[in-house]
Coordinates of C-alpha atoms and ligand atoms in Angstrom, one line a residue:
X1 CA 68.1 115.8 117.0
X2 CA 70.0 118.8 116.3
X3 CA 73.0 120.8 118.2
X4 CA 72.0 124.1 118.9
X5 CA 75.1 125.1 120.8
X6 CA 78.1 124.7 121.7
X7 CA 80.5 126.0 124.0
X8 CA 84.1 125.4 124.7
X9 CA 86.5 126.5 127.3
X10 CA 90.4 125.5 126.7
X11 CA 89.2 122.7 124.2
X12 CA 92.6 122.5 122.1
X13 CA 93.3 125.7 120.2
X14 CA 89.7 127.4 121.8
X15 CA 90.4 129.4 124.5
X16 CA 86.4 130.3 125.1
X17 CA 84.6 130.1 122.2
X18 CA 81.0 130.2 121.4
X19 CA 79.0 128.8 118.1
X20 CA 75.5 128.3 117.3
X21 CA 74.4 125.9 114.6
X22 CA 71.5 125.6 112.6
X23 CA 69.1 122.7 111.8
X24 CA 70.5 121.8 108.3
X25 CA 73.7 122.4 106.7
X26 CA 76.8 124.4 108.6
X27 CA 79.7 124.7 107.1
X28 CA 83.0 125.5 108.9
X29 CA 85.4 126.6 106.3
X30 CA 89.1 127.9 107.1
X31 CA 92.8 127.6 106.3
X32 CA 94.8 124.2 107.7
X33 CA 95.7 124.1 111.6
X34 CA 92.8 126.8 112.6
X35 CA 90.7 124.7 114.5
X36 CA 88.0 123.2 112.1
X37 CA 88.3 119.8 113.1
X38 CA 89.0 120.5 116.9
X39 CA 85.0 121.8 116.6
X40 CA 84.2 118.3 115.3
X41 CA 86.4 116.8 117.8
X42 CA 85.0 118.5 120.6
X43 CA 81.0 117.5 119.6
X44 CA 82.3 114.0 119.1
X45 CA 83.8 114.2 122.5
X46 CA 80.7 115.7 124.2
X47 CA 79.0 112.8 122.8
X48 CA 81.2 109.6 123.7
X49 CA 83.1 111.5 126.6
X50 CA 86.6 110.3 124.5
X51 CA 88.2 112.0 121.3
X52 CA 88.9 109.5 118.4
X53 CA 91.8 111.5 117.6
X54 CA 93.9 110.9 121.0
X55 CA 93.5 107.9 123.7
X56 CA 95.0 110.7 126.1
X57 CA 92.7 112.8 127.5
X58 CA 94.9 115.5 128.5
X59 CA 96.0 116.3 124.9
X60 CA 92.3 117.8 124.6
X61 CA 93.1 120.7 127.3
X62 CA 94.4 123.9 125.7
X63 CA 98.1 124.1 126.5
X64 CA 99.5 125.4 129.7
X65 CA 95.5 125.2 131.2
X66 CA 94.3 122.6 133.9
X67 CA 91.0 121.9 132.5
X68 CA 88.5 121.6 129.4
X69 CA 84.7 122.5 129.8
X70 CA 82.6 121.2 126.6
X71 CA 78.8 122.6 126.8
X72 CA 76.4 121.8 123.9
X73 CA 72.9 122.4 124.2
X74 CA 70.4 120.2 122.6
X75 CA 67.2 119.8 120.7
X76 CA 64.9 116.0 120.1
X77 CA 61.4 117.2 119.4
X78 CA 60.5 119.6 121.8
X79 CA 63.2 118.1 124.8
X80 CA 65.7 120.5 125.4
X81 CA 68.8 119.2 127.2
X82 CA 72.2 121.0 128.3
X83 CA 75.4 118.0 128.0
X84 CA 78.4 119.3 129.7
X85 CA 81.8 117.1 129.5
X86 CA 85.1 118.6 132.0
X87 CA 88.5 117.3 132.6
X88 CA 90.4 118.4 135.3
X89 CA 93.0 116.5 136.7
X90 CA 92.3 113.5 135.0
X91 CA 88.7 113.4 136.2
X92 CA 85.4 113.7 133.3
X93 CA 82.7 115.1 134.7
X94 CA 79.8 114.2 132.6
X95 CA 76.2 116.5 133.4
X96 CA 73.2 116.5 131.6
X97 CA 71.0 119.7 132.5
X98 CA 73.4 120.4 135.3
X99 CA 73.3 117.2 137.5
X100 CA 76.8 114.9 137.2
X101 CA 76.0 111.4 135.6
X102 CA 77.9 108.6 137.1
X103 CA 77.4 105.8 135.1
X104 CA 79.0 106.8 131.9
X105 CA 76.7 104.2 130.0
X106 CA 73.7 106.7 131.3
X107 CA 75.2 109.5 129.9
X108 CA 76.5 108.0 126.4
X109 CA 73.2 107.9 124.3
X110 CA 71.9 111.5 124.3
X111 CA 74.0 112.9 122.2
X112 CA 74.4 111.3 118.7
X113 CA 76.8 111.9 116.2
X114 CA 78.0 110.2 112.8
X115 CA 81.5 111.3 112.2
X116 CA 83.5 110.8 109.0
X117 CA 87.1 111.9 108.9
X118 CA 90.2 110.9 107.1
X119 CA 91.4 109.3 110.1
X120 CA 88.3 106.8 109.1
X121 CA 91.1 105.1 106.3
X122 CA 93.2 103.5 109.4
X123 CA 89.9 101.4 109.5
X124 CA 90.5 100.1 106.3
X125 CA 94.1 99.9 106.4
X126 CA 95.3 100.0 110.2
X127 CA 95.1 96.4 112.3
X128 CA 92.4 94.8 113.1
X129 CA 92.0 96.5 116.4
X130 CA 91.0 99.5 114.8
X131 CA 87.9 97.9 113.1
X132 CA 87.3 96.3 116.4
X133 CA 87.6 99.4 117.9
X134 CA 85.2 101.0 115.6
X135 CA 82.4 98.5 116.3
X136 CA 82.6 98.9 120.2
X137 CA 81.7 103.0 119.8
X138 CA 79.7 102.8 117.3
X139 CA 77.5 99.5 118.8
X140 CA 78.0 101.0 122.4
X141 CA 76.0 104.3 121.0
X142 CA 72.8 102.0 120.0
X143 CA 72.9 99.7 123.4
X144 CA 73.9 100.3 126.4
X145 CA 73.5 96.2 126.9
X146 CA 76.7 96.1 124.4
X147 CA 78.2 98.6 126.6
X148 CA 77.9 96.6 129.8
X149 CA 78.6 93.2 128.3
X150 CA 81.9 94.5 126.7
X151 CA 83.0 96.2 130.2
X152 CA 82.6 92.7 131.8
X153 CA 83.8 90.8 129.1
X154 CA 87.4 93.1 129.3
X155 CA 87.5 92.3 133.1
X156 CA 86.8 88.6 133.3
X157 CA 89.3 88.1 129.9
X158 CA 92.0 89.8 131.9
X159 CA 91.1 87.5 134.7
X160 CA 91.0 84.4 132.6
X161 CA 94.3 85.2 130.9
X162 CA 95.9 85.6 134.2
X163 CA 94.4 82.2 136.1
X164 CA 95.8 80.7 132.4
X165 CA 99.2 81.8 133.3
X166 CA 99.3 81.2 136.8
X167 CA 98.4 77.4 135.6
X168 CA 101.2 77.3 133.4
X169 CA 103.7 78.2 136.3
X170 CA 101.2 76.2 139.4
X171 CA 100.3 73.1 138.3
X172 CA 98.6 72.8 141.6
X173 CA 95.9 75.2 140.6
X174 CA 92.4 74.5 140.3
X175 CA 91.2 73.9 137.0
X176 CA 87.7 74.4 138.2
X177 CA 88.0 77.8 138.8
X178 CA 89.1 78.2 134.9
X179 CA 85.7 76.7 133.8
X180 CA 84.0 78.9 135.8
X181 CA 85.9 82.5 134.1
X182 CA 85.4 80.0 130.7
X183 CA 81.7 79.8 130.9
X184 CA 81.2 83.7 132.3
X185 CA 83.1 84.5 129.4
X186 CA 81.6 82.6 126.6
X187 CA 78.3 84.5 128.4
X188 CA 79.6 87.8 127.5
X189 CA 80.9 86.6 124.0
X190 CA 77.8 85.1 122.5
X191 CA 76.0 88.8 123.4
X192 CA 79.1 90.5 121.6
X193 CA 78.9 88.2 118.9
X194 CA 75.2 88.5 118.3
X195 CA 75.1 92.4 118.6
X196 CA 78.0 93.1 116.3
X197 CA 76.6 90.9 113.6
X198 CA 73.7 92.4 113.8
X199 CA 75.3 95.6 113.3
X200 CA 77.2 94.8 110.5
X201 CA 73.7 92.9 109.0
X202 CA 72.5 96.2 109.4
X203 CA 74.9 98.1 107.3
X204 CA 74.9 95.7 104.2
X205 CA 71.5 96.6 103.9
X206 CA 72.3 99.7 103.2
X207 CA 76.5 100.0 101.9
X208 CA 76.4 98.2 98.6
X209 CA 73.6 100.9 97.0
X210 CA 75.7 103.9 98.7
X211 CA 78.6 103.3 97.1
X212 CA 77.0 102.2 93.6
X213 CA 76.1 105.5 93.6
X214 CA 78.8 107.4 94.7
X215 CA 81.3 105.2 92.9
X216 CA 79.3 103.1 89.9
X217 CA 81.1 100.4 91.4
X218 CA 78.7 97.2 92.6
X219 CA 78.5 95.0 95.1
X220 CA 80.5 96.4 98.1
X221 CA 80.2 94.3 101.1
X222 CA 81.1 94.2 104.9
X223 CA 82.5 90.5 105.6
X224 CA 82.4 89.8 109.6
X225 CA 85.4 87.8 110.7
X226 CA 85.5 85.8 114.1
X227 CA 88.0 83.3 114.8
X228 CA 85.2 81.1 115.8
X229 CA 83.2 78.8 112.9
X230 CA 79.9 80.4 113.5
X231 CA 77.2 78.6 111.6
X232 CA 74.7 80.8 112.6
X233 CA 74.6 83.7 114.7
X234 CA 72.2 82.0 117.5
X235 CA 72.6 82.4 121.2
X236 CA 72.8 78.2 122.1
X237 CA 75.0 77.9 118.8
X238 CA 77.7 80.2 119.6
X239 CA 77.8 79.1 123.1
X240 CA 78.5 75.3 122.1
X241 CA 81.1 76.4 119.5
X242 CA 83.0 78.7 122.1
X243 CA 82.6 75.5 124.9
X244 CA 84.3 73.1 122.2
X245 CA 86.9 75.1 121.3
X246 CA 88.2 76.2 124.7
X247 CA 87.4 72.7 125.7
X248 CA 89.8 71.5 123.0
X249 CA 91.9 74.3 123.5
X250 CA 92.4 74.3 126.9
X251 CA 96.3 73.0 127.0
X252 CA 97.5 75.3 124.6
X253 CA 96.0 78.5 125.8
X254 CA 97.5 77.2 129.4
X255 CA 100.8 76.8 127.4
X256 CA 100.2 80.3 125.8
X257 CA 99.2 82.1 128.9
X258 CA 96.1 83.5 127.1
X259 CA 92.6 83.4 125.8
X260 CA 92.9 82.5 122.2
X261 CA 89.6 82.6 120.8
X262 CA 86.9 85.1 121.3
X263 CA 85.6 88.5 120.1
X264 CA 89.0 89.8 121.2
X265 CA 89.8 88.3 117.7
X266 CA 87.3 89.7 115.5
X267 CA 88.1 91.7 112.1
X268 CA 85.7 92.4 109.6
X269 CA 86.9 93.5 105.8
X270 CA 85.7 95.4 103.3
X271 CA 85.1 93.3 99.8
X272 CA 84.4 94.0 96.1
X273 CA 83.4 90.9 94.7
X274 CA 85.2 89.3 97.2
X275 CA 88.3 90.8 96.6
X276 CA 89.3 92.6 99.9
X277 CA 89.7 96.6 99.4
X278 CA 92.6 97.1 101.5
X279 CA 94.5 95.0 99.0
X280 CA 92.8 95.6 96.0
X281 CA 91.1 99.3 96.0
X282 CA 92.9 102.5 95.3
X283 CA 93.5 105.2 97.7
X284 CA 89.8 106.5 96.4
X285 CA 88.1 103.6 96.2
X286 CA 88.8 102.7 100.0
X287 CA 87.8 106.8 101.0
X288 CA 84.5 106.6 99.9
X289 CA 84.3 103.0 101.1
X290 CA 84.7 104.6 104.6
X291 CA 82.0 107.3 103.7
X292 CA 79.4 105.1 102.6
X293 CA 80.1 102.9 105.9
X294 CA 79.2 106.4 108.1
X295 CA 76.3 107.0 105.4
X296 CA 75.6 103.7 105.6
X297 CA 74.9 104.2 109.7
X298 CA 72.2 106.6 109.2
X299 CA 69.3 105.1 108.6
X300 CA 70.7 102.1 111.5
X301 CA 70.7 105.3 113.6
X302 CA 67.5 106.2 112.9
X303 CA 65.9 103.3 113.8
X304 CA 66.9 102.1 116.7
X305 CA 67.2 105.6 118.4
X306 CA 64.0 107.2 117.1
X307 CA 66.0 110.5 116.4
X308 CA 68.0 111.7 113.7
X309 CA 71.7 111.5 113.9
X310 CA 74.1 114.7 113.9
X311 CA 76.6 114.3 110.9
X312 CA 79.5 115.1 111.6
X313 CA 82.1 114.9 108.2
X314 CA 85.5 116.2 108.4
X315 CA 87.2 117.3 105.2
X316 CA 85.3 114.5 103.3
X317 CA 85.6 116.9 99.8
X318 CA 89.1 116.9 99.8
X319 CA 91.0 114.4 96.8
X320 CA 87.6 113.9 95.2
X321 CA 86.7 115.4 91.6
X322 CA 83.4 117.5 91.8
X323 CA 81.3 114.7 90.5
X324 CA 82.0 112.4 93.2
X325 CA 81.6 115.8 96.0
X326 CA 77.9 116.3 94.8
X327 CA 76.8 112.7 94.5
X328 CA 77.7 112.8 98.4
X329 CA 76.3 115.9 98.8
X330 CA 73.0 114.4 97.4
X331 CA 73.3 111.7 100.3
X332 CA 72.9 114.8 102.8
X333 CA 69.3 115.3 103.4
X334 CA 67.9 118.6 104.4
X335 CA 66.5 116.9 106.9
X336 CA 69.6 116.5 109.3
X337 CA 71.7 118.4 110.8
X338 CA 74.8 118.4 109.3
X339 CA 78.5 119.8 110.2
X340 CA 81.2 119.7 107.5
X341 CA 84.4 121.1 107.7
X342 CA 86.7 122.2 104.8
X343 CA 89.3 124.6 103.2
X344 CA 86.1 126.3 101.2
X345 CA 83.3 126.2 99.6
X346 CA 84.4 126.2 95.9
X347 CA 83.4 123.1 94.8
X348 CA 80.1 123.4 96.9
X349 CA 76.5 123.3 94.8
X350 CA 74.4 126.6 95.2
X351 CA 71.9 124.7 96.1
X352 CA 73.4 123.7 99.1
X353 CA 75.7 127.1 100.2
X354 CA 72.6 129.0 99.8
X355 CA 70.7 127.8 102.9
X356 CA 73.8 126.7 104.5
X357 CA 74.9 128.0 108.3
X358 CA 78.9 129.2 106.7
X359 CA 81.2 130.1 109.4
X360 CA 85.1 131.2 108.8
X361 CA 87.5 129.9 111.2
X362 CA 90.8 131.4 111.8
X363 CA 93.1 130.9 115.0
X364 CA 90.8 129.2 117.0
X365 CA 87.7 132.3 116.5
X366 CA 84.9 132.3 113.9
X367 CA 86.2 135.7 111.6
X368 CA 83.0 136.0 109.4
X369 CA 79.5 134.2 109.4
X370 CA 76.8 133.7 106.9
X371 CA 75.7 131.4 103.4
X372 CA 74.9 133.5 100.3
X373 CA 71.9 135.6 102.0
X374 CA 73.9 136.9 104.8
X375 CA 73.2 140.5 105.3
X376 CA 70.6 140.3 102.5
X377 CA 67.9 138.8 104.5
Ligands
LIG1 N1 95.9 121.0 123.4 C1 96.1 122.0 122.5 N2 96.3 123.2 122.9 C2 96.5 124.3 122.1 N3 96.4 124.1 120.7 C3 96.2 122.9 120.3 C4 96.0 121.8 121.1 N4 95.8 120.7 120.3 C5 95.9 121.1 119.1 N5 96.1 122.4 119.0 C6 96.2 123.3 117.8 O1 95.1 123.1 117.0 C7 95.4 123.4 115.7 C8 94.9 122.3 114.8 O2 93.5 122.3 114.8 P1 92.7 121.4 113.8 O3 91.3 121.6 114.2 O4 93.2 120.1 113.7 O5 92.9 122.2 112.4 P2 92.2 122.2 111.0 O6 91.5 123.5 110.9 O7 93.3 122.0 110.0 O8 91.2 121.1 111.1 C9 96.9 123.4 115.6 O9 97.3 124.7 115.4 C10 97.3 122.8 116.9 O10 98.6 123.4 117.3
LIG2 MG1 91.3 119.3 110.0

């Protein structure tokens, strides 16, 4: 799928601004603070109706304005669809071709990106929640199933954790009406369990080449951690382990006034050889360890969406010798659409600026357009 346009209307530093994209390469080059990534931003927004860069909605509307208005218009094959995202006092309106969606799981789905940004390194070296959070967007793009179990999941947790602290205070509560949140929960968490393991399944399949070839280095591995033993990531399995251990449990999460075990819990890490990254790798090694994790999504995309993601890749060339910029330039197929953003184009092949879509940013308006045959075509 590709992005043909996009449209934004007091989106952070755009006041109303227009840009057109072609099918393979753009390139949004300008100085720091002039809006490049806001353009990524705003696509990624448009496509998950939340920012990765802010959990506060609000920040995304242009100062001293009451609302945003994101428009993109799309292209699958020959299906042409118009997404619109607004905020206006702290209400999203998601449309697609005009009519308001609802259900936000309907409307998450038609647009997909693959974003890589340096804000990607607080996956490798921020808490857990972070990598957690990362497998909730990125699974809840390729099933809306993981969307709705993870919604109910949150709700009946909250409910649990509260019933387990009003039985630490009443011992005249029922106990009965813990089993039942127990067992709706473990229901939820054996579907979370089984989807992001399949995820991350997926991406080993695909990591350890990526970054042998970006980096030389061998065997770079995802390692799913759940604080459950999970002997195998079957449905009837997982169930019995979660029933034992809150079985066994029970007492101490009463004492503790909270559910202790569950995908709530879960952290995955990034390994060389089994030595963890975020303690062993350098400041490199764990950037491009991030990179071949969104490269490594592609293909994952791909398959289970029948389309072709959007790549979106923020800055990416910056603190990497040349080397290293066109081995991941080689992982960008002409065949997607891709959207990069960076200071320039120096380090850039030919190859590639010479069919590229280049537009220069400054102050929150494109100031020149074109790749290497503008105005010679
Ligand atoms: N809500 C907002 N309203 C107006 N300007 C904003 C808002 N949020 C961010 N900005 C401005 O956007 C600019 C940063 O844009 P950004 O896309 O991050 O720059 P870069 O080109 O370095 O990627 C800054 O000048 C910042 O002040
Ligand atoms: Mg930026």
């Amino acid at each position: 799928m590709i992005l043909r346009k996009l449209k934004l209307v007091n989106f952070r530093n755009y006041k109303s601004f227009n840009i057109n994209f072609q099918k393979n390469i753009n390139i949004i080059v300008g100085d720091n603070a002039q809006g490049k990534t806001n353009i990524l931003e705003s696509i990624y927004t448009l496509a998950l109706t939340k920012s990765y860069r802010t959990t506060n909605d609000s920040n995304l509307i242009r100062l001293n304005q009451e609302k945003f208005i994101i428009t993109g218009e799309t292209k699958d094959e020959k299906i042409f669809k118009k997404l619109s995202l607004e905020l206006y006092k702290g209400n999203k309106i998601a449309k697609i071709n005009d009519n308001v969606i609802n259900k936000i799981s309907n409307y998450v789905g038609n647009l997909y990106v693959i974003l890589s940004s340096p804000d990607d390194l607080q996956m490798i070296k921020g808490s857990p929640s972070e990598r957690r959070n990362f497998l909730n967007i990125e699974i809840s793009q390729l099933s809306s199933n993981y969307i709705k179990k993870y919604n109910e999941f949150n709700k009946i947790l909250k409910m649990r954790n509260d019933y387990l602290k009003l039985l630490f205070t009443n011992s005249l509560c029922d106990v009965n009406y813990l089993d039942i949140l127990t067992n709706n929960l473990i229901d939820r968490e054996v579907e979370i369990y089984i989807e992001r393991n399949n995820f991350i399944e997926k991406i080993n399949e695909n990591i350890t080449n990526i970054y042998k070839d970006i980096t030389g280095i061998n065997n770079l591995k995802i390692i799913y951690e759940t604080n459950i033993e999970i002997e195998k990531f079957d449905k009837d399995h997982i169930k019995k382990v979660l029933e034992n251990k809150y079985k066994k449990n029970q007492q101490r999460e009463i004492a503790m006034g909270m559910t202790l075990y569950g995908p709530h819990r879960d952290d995955f890490t990034f390994e060389i050889d089994n030595n963890d990254i975020k303690i062993f790798g350098s400041q490199g090694q764990q950037k491009l360890a991030f990179i071949a994790l969104k490269f490594s999504e592609i293909p994952i995309f791909e398959e289970i969406t029948n389309t072709k993601p959007i790549i979106l890749l923020d800055d990416i060339f910056s603190e990497l010798d040349k080397k290293k910029k066109n081995k991941l330039i080689q992982y960008i197929d002409k065949d997607y659409q891709v959207i990069i953003t960076s200071n320039d184009t120096k380090d850039i092949s030919k190859k590639i600026l010479k069919d590229a879509n280049i537009l220069k940013i400054h102050d929150g308006k494109i100031v020149e357009k074109g790749g290497e045959n503008n105005g010679r075509k």
